[in-house]
Coordinates of C-alpha atoms and ligand atoms in Angstrom, one line a residue:
X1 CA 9.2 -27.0 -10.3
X2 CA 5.6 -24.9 -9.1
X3 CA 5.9 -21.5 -10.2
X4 CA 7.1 -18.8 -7.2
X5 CA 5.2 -16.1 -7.0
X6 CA 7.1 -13.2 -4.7
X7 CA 4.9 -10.1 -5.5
X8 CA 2.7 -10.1 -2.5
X9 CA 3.2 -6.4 -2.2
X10 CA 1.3 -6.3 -5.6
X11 CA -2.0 -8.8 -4.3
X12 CA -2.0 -12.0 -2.0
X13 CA -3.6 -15.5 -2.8
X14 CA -7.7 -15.6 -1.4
X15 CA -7.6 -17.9 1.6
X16 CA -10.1 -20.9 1.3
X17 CA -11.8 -19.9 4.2
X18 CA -12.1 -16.4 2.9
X19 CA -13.5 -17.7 -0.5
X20 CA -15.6 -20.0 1.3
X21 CA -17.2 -17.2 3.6
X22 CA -17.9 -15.4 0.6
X23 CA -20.4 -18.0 -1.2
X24 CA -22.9 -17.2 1.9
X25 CA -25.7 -14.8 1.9
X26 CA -27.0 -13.0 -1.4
X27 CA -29.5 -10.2 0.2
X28 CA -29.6 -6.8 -0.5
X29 CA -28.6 -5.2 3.1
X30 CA -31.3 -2.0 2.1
X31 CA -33.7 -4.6 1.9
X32 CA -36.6 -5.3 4.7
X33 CA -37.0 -9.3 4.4
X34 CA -35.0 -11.9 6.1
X35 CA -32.6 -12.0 3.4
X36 CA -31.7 -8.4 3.4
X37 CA -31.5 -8.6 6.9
X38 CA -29.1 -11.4 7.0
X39 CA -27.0 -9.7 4.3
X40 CA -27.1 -6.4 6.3
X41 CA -25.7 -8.8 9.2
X42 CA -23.0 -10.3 7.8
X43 CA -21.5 -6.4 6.6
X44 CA -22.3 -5.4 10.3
X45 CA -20.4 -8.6 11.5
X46 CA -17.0 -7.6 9.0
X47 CA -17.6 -3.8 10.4
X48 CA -17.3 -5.4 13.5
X49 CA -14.2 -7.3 13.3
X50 CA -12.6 -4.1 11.1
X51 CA -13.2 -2.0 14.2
X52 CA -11.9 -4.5 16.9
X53 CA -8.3 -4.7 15.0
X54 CA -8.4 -1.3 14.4
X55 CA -9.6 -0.4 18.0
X56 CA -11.8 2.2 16.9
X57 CA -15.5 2.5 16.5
X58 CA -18.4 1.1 14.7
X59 CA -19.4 3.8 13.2
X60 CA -15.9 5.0 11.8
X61 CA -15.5 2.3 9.4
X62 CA -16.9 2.5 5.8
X63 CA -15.9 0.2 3.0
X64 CA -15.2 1.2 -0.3
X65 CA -14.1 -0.2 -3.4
X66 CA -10.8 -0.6 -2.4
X67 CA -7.7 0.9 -1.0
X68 CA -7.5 3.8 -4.0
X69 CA -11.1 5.0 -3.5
X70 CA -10.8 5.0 0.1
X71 CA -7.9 7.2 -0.5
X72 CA -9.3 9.1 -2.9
X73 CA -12.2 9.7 -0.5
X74 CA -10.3 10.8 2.0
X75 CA -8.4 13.4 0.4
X76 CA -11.0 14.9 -2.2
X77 CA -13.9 14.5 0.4
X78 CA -12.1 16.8 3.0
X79 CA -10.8 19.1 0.2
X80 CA -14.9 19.5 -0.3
X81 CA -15.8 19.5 3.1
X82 CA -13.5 22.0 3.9
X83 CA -14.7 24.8 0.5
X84 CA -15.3 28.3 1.6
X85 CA -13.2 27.1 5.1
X86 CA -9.8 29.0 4.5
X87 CA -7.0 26.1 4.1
X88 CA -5.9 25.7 0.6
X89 CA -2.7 23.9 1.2
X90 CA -2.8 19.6 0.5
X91 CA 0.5 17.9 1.4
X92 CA 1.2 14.6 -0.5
X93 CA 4.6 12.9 0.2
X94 CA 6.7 12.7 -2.6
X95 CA 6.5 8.8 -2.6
X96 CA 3.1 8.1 -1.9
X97 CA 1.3 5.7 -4.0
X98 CA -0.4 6.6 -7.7
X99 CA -4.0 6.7 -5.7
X100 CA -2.5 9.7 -3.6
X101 CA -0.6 11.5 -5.5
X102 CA -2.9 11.7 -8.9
X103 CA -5.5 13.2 -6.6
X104 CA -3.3 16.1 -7.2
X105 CA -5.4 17.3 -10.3
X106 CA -8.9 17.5 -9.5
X107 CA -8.2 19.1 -6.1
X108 CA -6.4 22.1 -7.8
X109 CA -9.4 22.1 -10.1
X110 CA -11.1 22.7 -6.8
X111 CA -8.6 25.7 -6.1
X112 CA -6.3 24.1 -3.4
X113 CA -2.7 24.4 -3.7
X114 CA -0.8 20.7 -3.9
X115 CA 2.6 20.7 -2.7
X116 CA 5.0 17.1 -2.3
X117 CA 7.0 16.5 0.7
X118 CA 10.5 15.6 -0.4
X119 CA 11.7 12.2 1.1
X120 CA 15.2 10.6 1.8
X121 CA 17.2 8.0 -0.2
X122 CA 14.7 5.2 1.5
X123 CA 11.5 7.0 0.4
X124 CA 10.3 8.4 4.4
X125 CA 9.5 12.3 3.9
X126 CA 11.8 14.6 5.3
X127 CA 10.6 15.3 8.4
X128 CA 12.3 18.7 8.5
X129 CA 11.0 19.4 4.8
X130 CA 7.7 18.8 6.7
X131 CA 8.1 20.9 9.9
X132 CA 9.0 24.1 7.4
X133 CA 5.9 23.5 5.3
X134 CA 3.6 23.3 8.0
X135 CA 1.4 26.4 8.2
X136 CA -2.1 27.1 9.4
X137 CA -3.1 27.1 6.2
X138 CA -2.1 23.3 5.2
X139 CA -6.3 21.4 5.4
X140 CA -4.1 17.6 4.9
X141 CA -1.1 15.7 4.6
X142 CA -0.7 11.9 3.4
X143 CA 1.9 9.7 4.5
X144 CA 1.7 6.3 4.3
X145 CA 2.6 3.7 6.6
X146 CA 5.1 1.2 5.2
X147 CA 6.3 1.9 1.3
X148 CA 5.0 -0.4 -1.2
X149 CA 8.2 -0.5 -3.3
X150 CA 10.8 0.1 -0.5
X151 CA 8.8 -1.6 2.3
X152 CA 10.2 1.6 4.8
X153 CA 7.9 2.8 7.5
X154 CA 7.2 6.4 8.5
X155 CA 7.5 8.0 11.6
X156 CA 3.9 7.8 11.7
X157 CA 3.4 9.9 15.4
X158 CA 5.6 12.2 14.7
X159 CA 4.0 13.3 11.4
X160 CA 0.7 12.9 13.2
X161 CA 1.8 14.7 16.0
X162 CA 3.2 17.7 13.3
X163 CA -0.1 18.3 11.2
X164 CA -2.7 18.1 14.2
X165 CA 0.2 20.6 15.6
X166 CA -1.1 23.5 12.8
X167 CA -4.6 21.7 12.9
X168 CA -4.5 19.6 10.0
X169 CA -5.5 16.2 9.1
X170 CA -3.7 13.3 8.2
X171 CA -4.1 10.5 5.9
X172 CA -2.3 6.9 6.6
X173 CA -2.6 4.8 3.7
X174 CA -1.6 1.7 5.5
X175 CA -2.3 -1.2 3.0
X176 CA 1.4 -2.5 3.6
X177 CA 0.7 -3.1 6.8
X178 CA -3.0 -3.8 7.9
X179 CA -3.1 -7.2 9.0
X180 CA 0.4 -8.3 9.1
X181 CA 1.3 -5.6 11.7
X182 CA -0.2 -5.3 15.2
X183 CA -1.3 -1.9 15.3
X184 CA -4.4 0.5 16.3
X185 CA -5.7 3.9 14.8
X186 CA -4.6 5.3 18.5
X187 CA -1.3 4.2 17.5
X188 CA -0.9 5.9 14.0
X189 CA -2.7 9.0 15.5
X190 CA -4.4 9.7 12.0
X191 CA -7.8 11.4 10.8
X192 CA -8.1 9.0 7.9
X193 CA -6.5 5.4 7.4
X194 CA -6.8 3.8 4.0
X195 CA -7.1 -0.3 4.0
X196 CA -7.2 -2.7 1.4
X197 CA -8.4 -6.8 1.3
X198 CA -6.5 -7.9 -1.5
X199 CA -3.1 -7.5 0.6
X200 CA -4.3 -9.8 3.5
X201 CA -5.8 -12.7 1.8
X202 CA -8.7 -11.6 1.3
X203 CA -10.8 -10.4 -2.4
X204 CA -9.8 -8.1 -4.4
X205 CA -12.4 -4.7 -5.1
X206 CA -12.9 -4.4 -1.5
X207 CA -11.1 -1.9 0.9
X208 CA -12.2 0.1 3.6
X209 CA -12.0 3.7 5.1
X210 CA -11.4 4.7 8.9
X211 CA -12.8 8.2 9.7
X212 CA -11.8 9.7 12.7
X213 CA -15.3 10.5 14.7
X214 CA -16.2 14.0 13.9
X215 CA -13.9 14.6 11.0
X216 CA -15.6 16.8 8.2
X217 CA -15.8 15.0 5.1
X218 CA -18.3 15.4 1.8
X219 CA -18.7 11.7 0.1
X220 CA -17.8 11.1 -3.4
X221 CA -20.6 8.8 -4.4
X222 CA -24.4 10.0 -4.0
X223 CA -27.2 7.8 -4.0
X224 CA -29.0 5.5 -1.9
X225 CA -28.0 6.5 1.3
X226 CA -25.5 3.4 2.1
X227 CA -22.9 3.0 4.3
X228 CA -24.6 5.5 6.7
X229 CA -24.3 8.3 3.4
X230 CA -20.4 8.0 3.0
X231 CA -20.6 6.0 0.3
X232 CA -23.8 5.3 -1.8
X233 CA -24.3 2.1 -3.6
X234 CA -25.5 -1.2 -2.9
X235 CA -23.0 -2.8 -0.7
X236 CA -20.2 -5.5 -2.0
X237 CA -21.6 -7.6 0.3
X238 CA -19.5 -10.9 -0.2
X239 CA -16.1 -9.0 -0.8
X240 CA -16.8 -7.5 2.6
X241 CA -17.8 -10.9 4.3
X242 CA -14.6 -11.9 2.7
X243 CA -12.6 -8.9 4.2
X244 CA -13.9 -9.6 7.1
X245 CA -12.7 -13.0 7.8
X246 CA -9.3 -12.1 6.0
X247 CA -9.0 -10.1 8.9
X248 CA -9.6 -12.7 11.4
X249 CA -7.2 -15.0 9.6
X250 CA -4.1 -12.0 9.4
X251 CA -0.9 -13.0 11.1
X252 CA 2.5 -11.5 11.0
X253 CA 4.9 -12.0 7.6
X254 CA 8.0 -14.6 8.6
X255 CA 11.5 -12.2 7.6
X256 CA 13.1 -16.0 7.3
X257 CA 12.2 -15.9 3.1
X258 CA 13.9 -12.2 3.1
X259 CA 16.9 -13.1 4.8
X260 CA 17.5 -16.0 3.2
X261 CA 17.1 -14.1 0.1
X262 CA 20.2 -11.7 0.9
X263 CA 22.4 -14.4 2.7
X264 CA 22.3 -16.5 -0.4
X265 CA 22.1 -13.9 -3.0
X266 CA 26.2 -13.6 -4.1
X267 CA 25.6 -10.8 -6.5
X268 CA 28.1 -8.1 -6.2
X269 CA 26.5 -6.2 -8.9
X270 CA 23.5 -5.8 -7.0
X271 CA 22.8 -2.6 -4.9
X272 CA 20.5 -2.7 -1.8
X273 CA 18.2 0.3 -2.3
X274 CA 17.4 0.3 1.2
X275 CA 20.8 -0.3 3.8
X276 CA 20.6 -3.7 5.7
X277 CA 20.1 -1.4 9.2
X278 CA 16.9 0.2 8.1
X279 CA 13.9 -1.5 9.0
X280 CA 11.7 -2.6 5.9
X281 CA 8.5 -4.6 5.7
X282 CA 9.4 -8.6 6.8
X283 CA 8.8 -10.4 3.5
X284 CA 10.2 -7.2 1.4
X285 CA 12.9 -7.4 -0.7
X286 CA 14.4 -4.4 -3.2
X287 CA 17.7 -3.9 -5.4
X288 CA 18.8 -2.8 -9.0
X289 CA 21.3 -4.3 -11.3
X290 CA 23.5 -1.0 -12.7
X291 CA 23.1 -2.0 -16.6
X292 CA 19.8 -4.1 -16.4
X293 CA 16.6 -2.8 -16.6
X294 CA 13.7 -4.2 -14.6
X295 CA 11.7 -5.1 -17.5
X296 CA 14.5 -7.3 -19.2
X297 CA 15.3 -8.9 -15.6
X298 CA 11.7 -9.3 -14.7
X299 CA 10.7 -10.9 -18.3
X300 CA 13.3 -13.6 -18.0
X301 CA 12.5 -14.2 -14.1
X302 CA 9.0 -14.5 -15.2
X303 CA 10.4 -17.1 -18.0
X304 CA 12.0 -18.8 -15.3
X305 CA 9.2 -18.9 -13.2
X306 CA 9.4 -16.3 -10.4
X307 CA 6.8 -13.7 -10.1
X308 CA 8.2 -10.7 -8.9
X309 CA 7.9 -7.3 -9.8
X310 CA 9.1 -3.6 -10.3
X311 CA 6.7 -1.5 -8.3
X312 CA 6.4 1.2 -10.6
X313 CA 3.5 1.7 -12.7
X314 CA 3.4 -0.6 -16.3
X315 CA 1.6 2.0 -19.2
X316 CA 1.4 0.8 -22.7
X317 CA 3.6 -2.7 -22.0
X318 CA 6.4 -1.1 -20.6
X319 CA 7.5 0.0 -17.5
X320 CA 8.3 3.4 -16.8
X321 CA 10.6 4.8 -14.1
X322 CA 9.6 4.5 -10.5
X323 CA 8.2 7.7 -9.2
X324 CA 9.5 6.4 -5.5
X325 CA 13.0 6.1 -6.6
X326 CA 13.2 9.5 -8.9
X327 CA 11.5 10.7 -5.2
X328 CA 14.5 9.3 -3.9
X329 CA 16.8 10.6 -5.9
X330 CA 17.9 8.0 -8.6
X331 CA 18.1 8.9 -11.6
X332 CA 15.8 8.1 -14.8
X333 CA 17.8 5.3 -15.9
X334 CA 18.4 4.0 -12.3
X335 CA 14.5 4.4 -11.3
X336 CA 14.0 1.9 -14.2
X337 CA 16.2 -0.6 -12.9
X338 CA 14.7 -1.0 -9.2
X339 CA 13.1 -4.9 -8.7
X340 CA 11.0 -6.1 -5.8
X341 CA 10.8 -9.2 -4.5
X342 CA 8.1 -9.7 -1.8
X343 CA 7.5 -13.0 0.2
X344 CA 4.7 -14.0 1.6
X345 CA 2.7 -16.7 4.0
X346 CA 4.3 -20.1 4.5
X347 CA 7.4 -18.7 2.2
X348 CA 10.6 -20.0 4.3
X349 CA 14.0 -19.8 3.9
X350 CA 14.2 -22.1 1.3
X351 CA 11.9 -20.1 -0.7
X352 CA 14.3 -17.1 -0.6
X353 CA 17.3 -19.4 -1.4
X354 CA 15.1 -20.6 -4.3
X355 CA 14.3 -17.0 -5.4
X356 CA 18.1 -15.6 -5.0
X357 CA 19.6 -18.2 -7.3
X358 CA 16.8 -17.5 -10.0
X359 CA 17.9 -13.6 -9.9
X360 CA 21.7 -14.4 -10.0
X361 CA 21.0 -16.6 -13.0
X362 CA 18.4 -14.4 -14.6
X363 CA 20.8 -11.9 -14.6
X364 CA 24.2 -14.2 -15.4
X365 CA 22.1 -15.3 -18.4
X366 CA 21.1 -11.3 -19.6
X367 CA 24.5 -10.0 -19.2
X368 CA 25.9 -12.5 -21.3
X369 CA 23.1 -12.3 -24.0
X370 CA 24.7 -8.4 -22.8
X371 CA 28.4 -9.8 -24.3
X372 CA 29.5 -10.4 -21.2
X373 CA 29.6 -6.6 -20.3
X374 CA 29.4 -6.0 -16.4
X375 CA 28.8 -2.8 -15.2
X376 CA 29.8 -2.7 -11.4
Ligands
PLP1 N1 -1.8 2.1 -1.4 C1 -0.7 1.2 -1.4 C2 0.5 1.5 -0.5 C3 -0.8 0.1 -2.2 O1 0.3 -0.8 -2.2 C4 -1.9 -0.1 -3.0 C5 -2.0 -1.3 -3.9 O2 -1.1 -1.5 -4.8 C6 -2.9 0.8 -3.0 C7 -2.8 1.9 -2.2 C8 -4.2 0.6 -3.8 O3 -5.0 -0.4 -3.2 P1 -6.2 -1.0 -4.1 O4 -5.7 -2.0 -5.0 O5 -7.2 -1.6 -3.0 O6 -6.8 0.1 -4.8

């Protein structure tokens, strides 16, 4: 049996077409010649297409490095555009990814005051915890789009509709959803919208950065003047070809893998993080087994040949508890149990059927190396 991989959350297979783009031109886009100009084409070309899906302009897309610098930009590039301009105040929800909330730091080396949203059992930020923190004094607040453990969307609107309300910005990190979701900036109402290639098909150390026009915002890297001064440095001009025709190649995520999964899961043990009625990103899939931890359940389904993952951050070898579930108010022991599955392109039903009786033997096969103990 081919291996399974269900960690599409985590990165996503380079399309052909995407690698095959990417062998074109080799100019520098600073450079004069016919080369440079073709290379300076082809990034104008991906700008291009960024801007039509996101129905915004030209001008207010820059790429980056990728998702986490765009982020990163975002928040610590306002934080220093805005110095000596009176809001001190940076809200960060409490289950934001790593690249959000470990900006924490240097910004209150900068003096600003970082404060975390809390969020309900499914990892969305209170939106009444929101409405009494919002002050005149609050410069930004990140929420992301669609979880990248959980796969739960935020009431994006409404949380745009609440900062701009006291005059602040907001940041969308939408990685989990660019490209498999039909949506425009107009639509997600933010000032910043983080985006990354690697989660659409497309290379990996590539993302990109929407600025609303007119937004105040100080760039991180100084230099030659690229990427109209937001971002010095000689462009990755292939990865960006390469995002670009990821983008033209994105269609929706089939749920058919997902809901195969559950229908033909049979594991009482296993708790649903997130309730069957919530919605939750089409090819996402998240549980724990009470008594197993994700790293025992995730070696053996590795051993067994599915790829699928924790969503928490892996330091020295070993997992540690997921940030998003203590956010959601598991406990340590149950925030190092959580487990994501996430299906991808041309994954069907079968594939979730596959992937459901791999977890209900990984785990048959743990509990009894366990002595048989079952903790319900
Ligand atoms: N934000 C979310 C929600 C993600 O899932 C990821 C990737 O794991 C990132 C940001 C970081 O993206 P990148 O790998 O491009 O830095």
């Amino acid at each position: 049996m081919p291996r399974l991989f269900a960690d599409h959350a985590a990165t996503t297979p380079i399309l052909p077409e995407v690698q095959a783009a990417m062998m074109g031109d080799y100019g520098n886009p600073s450079s004069l010649h016919a080369e440079g100009r073709a290379a300076r084409a082809d990034v104008d070309a991906a700008r291009e297409i960024l801007s039509q899906r996101l129905g915004c302009l030209f001008a207010e897309v820059t790429f980056t490095s990728s998702a986490t610098e765009a982020v990163n930009t975002a928040i610590l590039g306002s934080a220093l555009a805005g110095l000596g301009g009176g809001r001190r105040r940076i809200l960060l929800g409490a289950a934001e990814h790593h690249c959000v909330l470990h900006t924490a730091k240097p910004l209150m080396t900068l003096g600003y005051q970082v404060e975390t949203i809390p969020c309900d059992a499914v990892g969305r930020i209170r939106l009444e915890a929101l409405d009494a923190m919002l002050d005149q004094d609050v410069l930004l607040v990140a929420a992301m789009h669609a979880n990248n453990e959980l796969g739960t969307y935020h009431p994006v609107k409404d949380i745009a509709d609440r900062v701009h309300g006291v005059g602040g910005l907001y940041l969308c990190d939408a990685v989990q959803t660019f490209g498999s979701h039909e949506w425009k900036v107009d639509d997600l109402q933010a000032d910043f919208v983080a985006m990354s290639a690697h989660k659409l098909y497309g290379p990996k150390g590539v993302g990109a950065l929407y600025v609303r026009a007119g937004t105040r915002l100080t760039p991180l890297i100084h230099g030659g003047g690229q990427e109209r001064e937001m971002r010095a440095g000689t462009e990755n001009v292939a990865g960006i070809i390469g995002f670009g025709v990821a983008v033209q190649h994105a269609q929706p995520i089939s749920a058919e893998a997902r809901d195969a999964f559950w229908a033909a899961l049979d594991l009482p043990e296993a708790i649903r993080t997130v309730p069957a009625e919530i919605p939750v990103l089409p090819g996402h899939v998240h549980f724990r087994v009470p008594g197993i931890t994700a790293e025992s359940l995730l070696i053996r389904l590795d051993r067994m040949g599915l790829s699928a993952s924790s969503g928490a951050a892996c330091s020295s070898g070993s997992l540690e508890p997921s940030h998003v579930l203590m956010a959601c108010g598991l406990s340590e022991a149950e925030a190092q149990e959580g487990i994501r599955i996430t299906f991808g392109r041309g994954q069907t039903a079968e594939t979730g059927v596959r992937a459901a009786k791999l977890v209900r033997e990984a785990v048959r096969l743990i509990q009894e190396a366990q002595g048989g103990r079952r903790i319900n």
